[in-house]
């Protein structure tokens, strides 16, 4: 029998948790950080002074909005501005403000896995830009790739901000971008954020703030397993640890058990044993340099049209075409 989407999603969480916690070393995917509470914690992260990514990309968009609007526009038919992983759209609003104020012809299609974030966004956009046509879509990145194929009637500008691509290992980033590339036609553009390699201390600080917000973000996955799979993780018996390899540009987050313990996950009838100092790898946040972005673009047959950076060159947004 065909399973409905919800069952499929639930199974994926359950299956991933099972696989991740029965393998060695243990792992859980950061995509499960995000539920209503996780979304809120991520909002707090974006406001932390240590988390430089948000302000840097804000500065880029603020500086280059008029130039981008000119590149994005299609005077005849207008264009579809499709944002992958829209979140609260704070950065995008600068662009929307400029485009609407200057009467550019376009629609905005925010796509996000979080229904909650999309509803909030739609409500605020309705207030701030009553004339703007907003078509929100809820779905995973994979659903999104299917959706993208359906937009062929006019120019597409696909946007993915915030270095979300950095949460994928290169292999997955490449197949994801390949999927996007396949959905693109001659005039379409892809505008994407890539966090840059920089002083390792600055990166470590951004992902291990003293207030414990990032730690709570990581631990939210344990809370979700407790709530959704009826488990008894004690988050206080784990600490979050961040590492950064300046050679590969990979920042990795771990939850580390501070003492030996056994966790029972009732829904799966599974006992999970932890030795003291055993790890669960939770997230990668890839940092890039031009060579790596050039290499990825080459792998997926995309051409770099332009690149934009902030005054401190912490972050870059790249514009790609086929
Ligand atoms: C969503 N993503 C790009 C964030 C990042 O920087 O990897 C998630 C995050 N994890 C810890 N802090 C922020």
mmCIF file of N, CA, C and O in Angstrom, residues 239-279:
data_model
loop_
_atom_site.group_PDB
_atom_site.id
_atom_site.type_symbol
_atom_site.label_atom_id
_atom_site.label_comp_id
_atom_site.label_asym_id
_atom_site.label_seq_id
_atom_site.Cartn_x
_atom_site.Cartn_y
_atom_site.Cartn_z
ATOM 1 N N UNK A 239 27.518 17.063 26.347
ATOM 2 C CA UNK A 239 27.951 18.427 26.036
ATOM 3 C C UNK A 239 28.079 18.533 24.516
ATOM 4 O O UNK A 239 28.224 17.522 23.826
ATOM 5 N N UNK A 240 28.010 19.766 24.024
ATOM 6 C CA UNK A 240 28.246 19.963 22.591
ATOM 7 C C UNK A 240 29.707 20.335 22.371
ATOM 8 O O UNK A 240 30.282 21.077 23.175
ATOM 9 N N UNK A 241 30.318 19.783 21.323
ATOM 10 C CA UNK A 241 31.711 20.082 21.014
ATOM 11 C C UNK A 241 31.845 20.426 19.544
ATOM 12 O O UNK A 241 31.270 19.753 18.692
ATOM 13 N N UNK A 242 32.608 21.500 19.273
ATOM 14 C CA UNK A 242 32.790 21.932 17.881
ATOM 15 C C UNK A 242 34.236 21.728 17.474
ATOM 16 O O UNK A 242 35.148 21.985 18.255
ATOM 17 N N UNK A 243 34.449 21.243 16.245
ATOM 18 C CA UNK A 243 35.821 21.155 15.739
ATOM 19 C C UNK A 243 35.854 21.814 14.373
ATOM 20 O O UNK A 243 34.824 21.915 13.687
ATOM 21 N N UNK A 244 37.026 22.306 13.986
ATOM 22 C CA UNK A 244 37.168 22.887 12.642
ATOM 23 C C UNK A 244 38.489 22.458 12.056
ATOM 24 O O UNK A 244 39.533 22.599 12.703
ATOM 25 N N UNK A 245 38.429 21.924 10.842
ATOM 26 C CA UNK A 245 39.644 21.510 10.146
ATOM 27 C C UNK A 245 39.959 22.558 9.076
ATOM 28 O O UNK A 245 39.248 22.656 8.071
ATOM 29 N N UNK A 246 40.987 23.371 9.304
ATOM 30 C CA UNK A 246 41.251 24.473 8.362
ATOM 31 C C UNK A 246 41.693 23.991 6.983
ATOM 32 O O UNK A 246 41.615 24.738 6.011
ATOM 33 N N UNK A 247 42.131 22.741 6.897
ATOM 34 C CA UNK A 247 42.546 22.218 5.591
ATOM 35 C C UNK A 247 41.325 21.909 4.714
ATOM 36 O O UNK A 247 41.235 22.371 3.575
ATOM 37 N N UNK A 248 40.363 21.194 5.280
ATOM 38 C CA UNK A 248 39.176 20.834 4.492
ATOM 39 C C UNK A 248 38.095 21.905 4.564
ATOM 40 O O UNK A 248 37.159 21.911 3.766
ATOM 41 N N UNK A 249 38.177 22.799 5.551
ATOM 42 C CA UNK A 249 37.142 23.828 5.725
ATOM 43 C C UNK A 249 35.881 23.276 6.381
ATOM 44 O O UNK A 249 34.830 23.902 6.339
ATOM 45 N N UNK A 250 36.002 22.099 7.007
ATOM 46 C CA UNK A 250 34.807 21.480 7.593
ATOM 47 C C UNK A 250 34.716 21.723 9.102
ATOM 48 O O UNK A 250 35.607 21.320 9.853
ATOM 49 N N UNK A 251 33.634 22.392 9.511
ATOM 50 C CA UNK A 251 33.319 22.523 10.942
ATOM 51 C C UNK A 251 32.376 21.378 11.269
ATOM 52 O O UNK A 251 31.438 21.108 10.512
ATOM 53 N N UNK A 252 32.654 20.683 12.373
ATOM 54 C CA UNK A 252 31.810 19.546 12.754
ATOM 55 C C UNK A 252 31.314 19.741 14.168
ATOM 56 O O UNK A 252 32.074 20.147 15.039
ATOM 57 N N UNK A 253 30.048 19.404 14.388
ATOM 58 C CA UNK A 253 29.470 19.489 15.720
ATOM 59 C C UNK A 253 29.202 18.083 16.253
ATOM 60 O O UNK A 253 28.767 17.209 15.497
ATOM 61 N N UNK A 254 29.464 17.933 17.538
ATOM 62 C CA UNK A 254 29.234 16.639 18.192
ATOM 63 C C UNK A 254 28.458 16.848 19.485
ATOM 64 O O UNK A 254 28.609 17.887 20.144
ATOM 65 N N UNK A 255 27.694 15.836 19.877
ATOM 66 C CA UNK A 255 27.212 15.739 21.252
ATOM 67 C C UNK A 255 28.066 14.656 21.895
ATOM 68 O O UNK A 255 28.259 13.577 21.304
ATOM 69 N N UNK A 256 28.627 14.947 23.062
ATOM 70 C CA UNK A 256 29.553 14.014 23.701
ATOM 71 C C UNK A 256 28.974 13.572 25.050
ATOM 72 O O UNK A 256 28.616 14.431 25.878
ATOM 73 N N UNK A 257 28.880 12.262 25.247
ATOM 74 C CA UNK A 257 28.349 11.728 26.512
ATOM 75 C C UNK A 257 29.388 11.964 27.608
ATOM 76 O O UNK A 257 30.560 11.622 27.441
ATOM 77 N N UNK A 258 28.969 12.558 28.727
ATOM 78 C CA UNK A 258 29.930 12.877 29.792
ATOM 79 C C UNK A 258 30.091 11.719 30.782
ATOM 80 O O UNK A 258 30.931 11.770 31.669
ATOM 81 N N UNK A 259 29.233 10.701 30.658
ATOM 82 C CA UNK A 259 29.366 9.521 31.537
ATOM 83 C C UNK A 259 28.748 8.313 30.826
ATOM 84 O O UNK A 259 27.936 8.492 29.908
ATOM 85 N N UNK A 260 29.103 7.088 31.253
ATOM 86 C CA UNK A 260 28.476 5.924 30.621
ATOM 87 C C UNK A 260 26.975 5.938 30.910
ATOM 88 O O UNK A 260 26.566 6.334 32.005
ATOM 89 N N UNK A 261 26.189 5.548 29.954
ATOM 90 C CA UNK A 261 24.730 5.575 30.155
ATOM 91 C C UNK A 261 24.034 4.715 29.109
ATOM 92 O O UNK A 261 24.591 4.443 28.045
ATOM 93 N N UNK A 262 22.815 4.300 29.446
ATOM 94 C CA UNK A 262 21.985 3.574 28.480
ATOM 95 C C UNK A 262 20.690 4.344 28.303
ATOM 96 O O UNK A 262 20.057 4.739 29.288
ATOM 97 N N UNK A 263 20.352 4.568 27.060
ATOM 98 C CA UNK A 263 19.111 5.292 26.756
ATOM 99 C C UNK A 263 18.136 4.284 26.160
ATOM 100 O O UNK A 263 18.523 3.423 25.367
ATOM 101 N N UNK A 264 16.868 4.379 26.572
ATOM 102 C CA UNK A 264 15.871 3.468 26.018
ATOM 103 C C UNK A 264 14.926 4.256 25.112
ATOM 104 O O UNK A 264 14.382 5.292 25.519
ATOM 105 N N UNK A 265 14.783 3.784 23.876
ATOM 106 C CA UNK A 265 13.847 4.433 22.942
ATOM 107 C C UNK A 265 12.666 3.473 22.785
ATOM 108 O O UNK A 265 12.743 2.483 22.064
ATOM 109 N N UNK A 266 11.581 3.804 23.506
ATOM 110 C CA UNK A 266 10.465 2.864 23.626
ATOM 111 C C UNK A 266 9.836 2.551 22.272
ATOM 112 O O UNK A 266 9.574 1.392 21.960
ATOM 113 N N UNK A 267 9.643 3.584 21.444
ATOM 114 C CA UNK A 267 8.930 3.355 20.170
ATOM 115 C C UNK A 267 9.652 2.337 19.283
ATOM 116 O O UNK A 267 9.047 1.711 18.426
ATOM 117 N N UNK A 268 10.971 2.205 19.489
ATOM 118 C CA UNK A 268 11.721 1.259 18.660
ATOM 119 C C UNK A 268 12.175 0.055 19.492
ATOM 120 O O UNK A 268 12.906 -0.785 19.007
ATOM 121 N N UNK A 269 11.792 0.051 20.757
ATOM 122 C CA UNK A 269 12.232 -0.978 21.695
ATOM 123 C C UNK A 269 13.761 -1.159 21.617
ATOM 124 O O UNK A 269 14.267 -2.275 21.530
ATOM 125 N N UNK A 270 14.442 -0.031 21.652
ATOM 126 C CA UNK A 270 15.893 -0.048 21.431
ATOM 127 C C UNK A 270 16.640 0.530 22.636
ATOM 128 O O UNK A 270 16.319 1.628 23.108
ATOM 129 N N UNK A 271 17.621 -0.254 23.118
ATOM 130 C CA UNK A 271 18.524 0.273 24.153
ATOM 131 C C UNK A 271 19.789 0.766 23.467
ATOM 132 O O UNK A 271 20.363 0.034 22.657
ATOM 133 N N UNK A 272 20.202 1.979 23.787
ATOM 134 C CA UNK A 272 21.427 2.515 23.176
ATOM 135 C C UNK A 272 22.445 2.767 24.291
ATOM 136 O O UNK A 272 22.192 3.577 25.192
ATOM 137 N N UNK A 273 23.577 2.067 24.206
ATOM 138 C CA UNK A 273 24.618 2.231 25.236
ATOM 139 C C UNK A 273 25.627 3.286 24.801
ATOM 140 O O UNK A 273 26.034 3.318 23.635
ATOM 141 N N UNK A 274 26.005 4.118 25.748
ATOM 142 C CA UNK A 274 27.062 5.108 25.509
ATOM 143 C C UNK A 274 28.191 4.868 26.487
ATOM 144 O O UNK A 274 27.947 4.743 27.698
ATOM 145 N N UNK A 275 29.418 4.811 25.982
ATOM 146 C CA UNK A 275 30.576 4.857 26.879
ATOM 147 C C UNK A 275 30.784 6.311 27.274
ATOM 148 O O UNK A 275 30.307 7.218 26.592
ATOM 149 N N UNK A 276 31.530 6.522 28.364
ATOM 150 C CA UNK A 276 31.884 7.902 28.698
ATOM 151 C C UNK A 276 32.691 8.484 27.543
ATOM 152 O O UNK A 276 33.544 7.801 26.968
ATOM 153 N N UNK A 277 32.387 9.692 27.145
ATOM 154 C CA UNK A 277 33.064 10.463 26.082
ATOM 155 C C UNK A 277 32.810 9.919 24.677
ATOM 156 O O UNK A 277 33.474 10.286 23.733
ATOM 157 N N UNK A 278 31.812 9.067 24.579
ATOM 158 C CA UNK A 278 31.412 8.634 23.227
ATOM 159 C C UNK A 278 30.643 9.775 22.539
ATOM 160 O O UNK A 278 29.944 10.551 23.188
ATOM 161 N N UNK A 279 30.775 9.840 21.236
ATOM 162 C CA UNK A 279 30.231 10.987 20.487
ATOM 163 C C UNK A 279 29.009 10.616 19.646
ATOM 164 O O UNK A 279 28.852 9.477 19.230
#
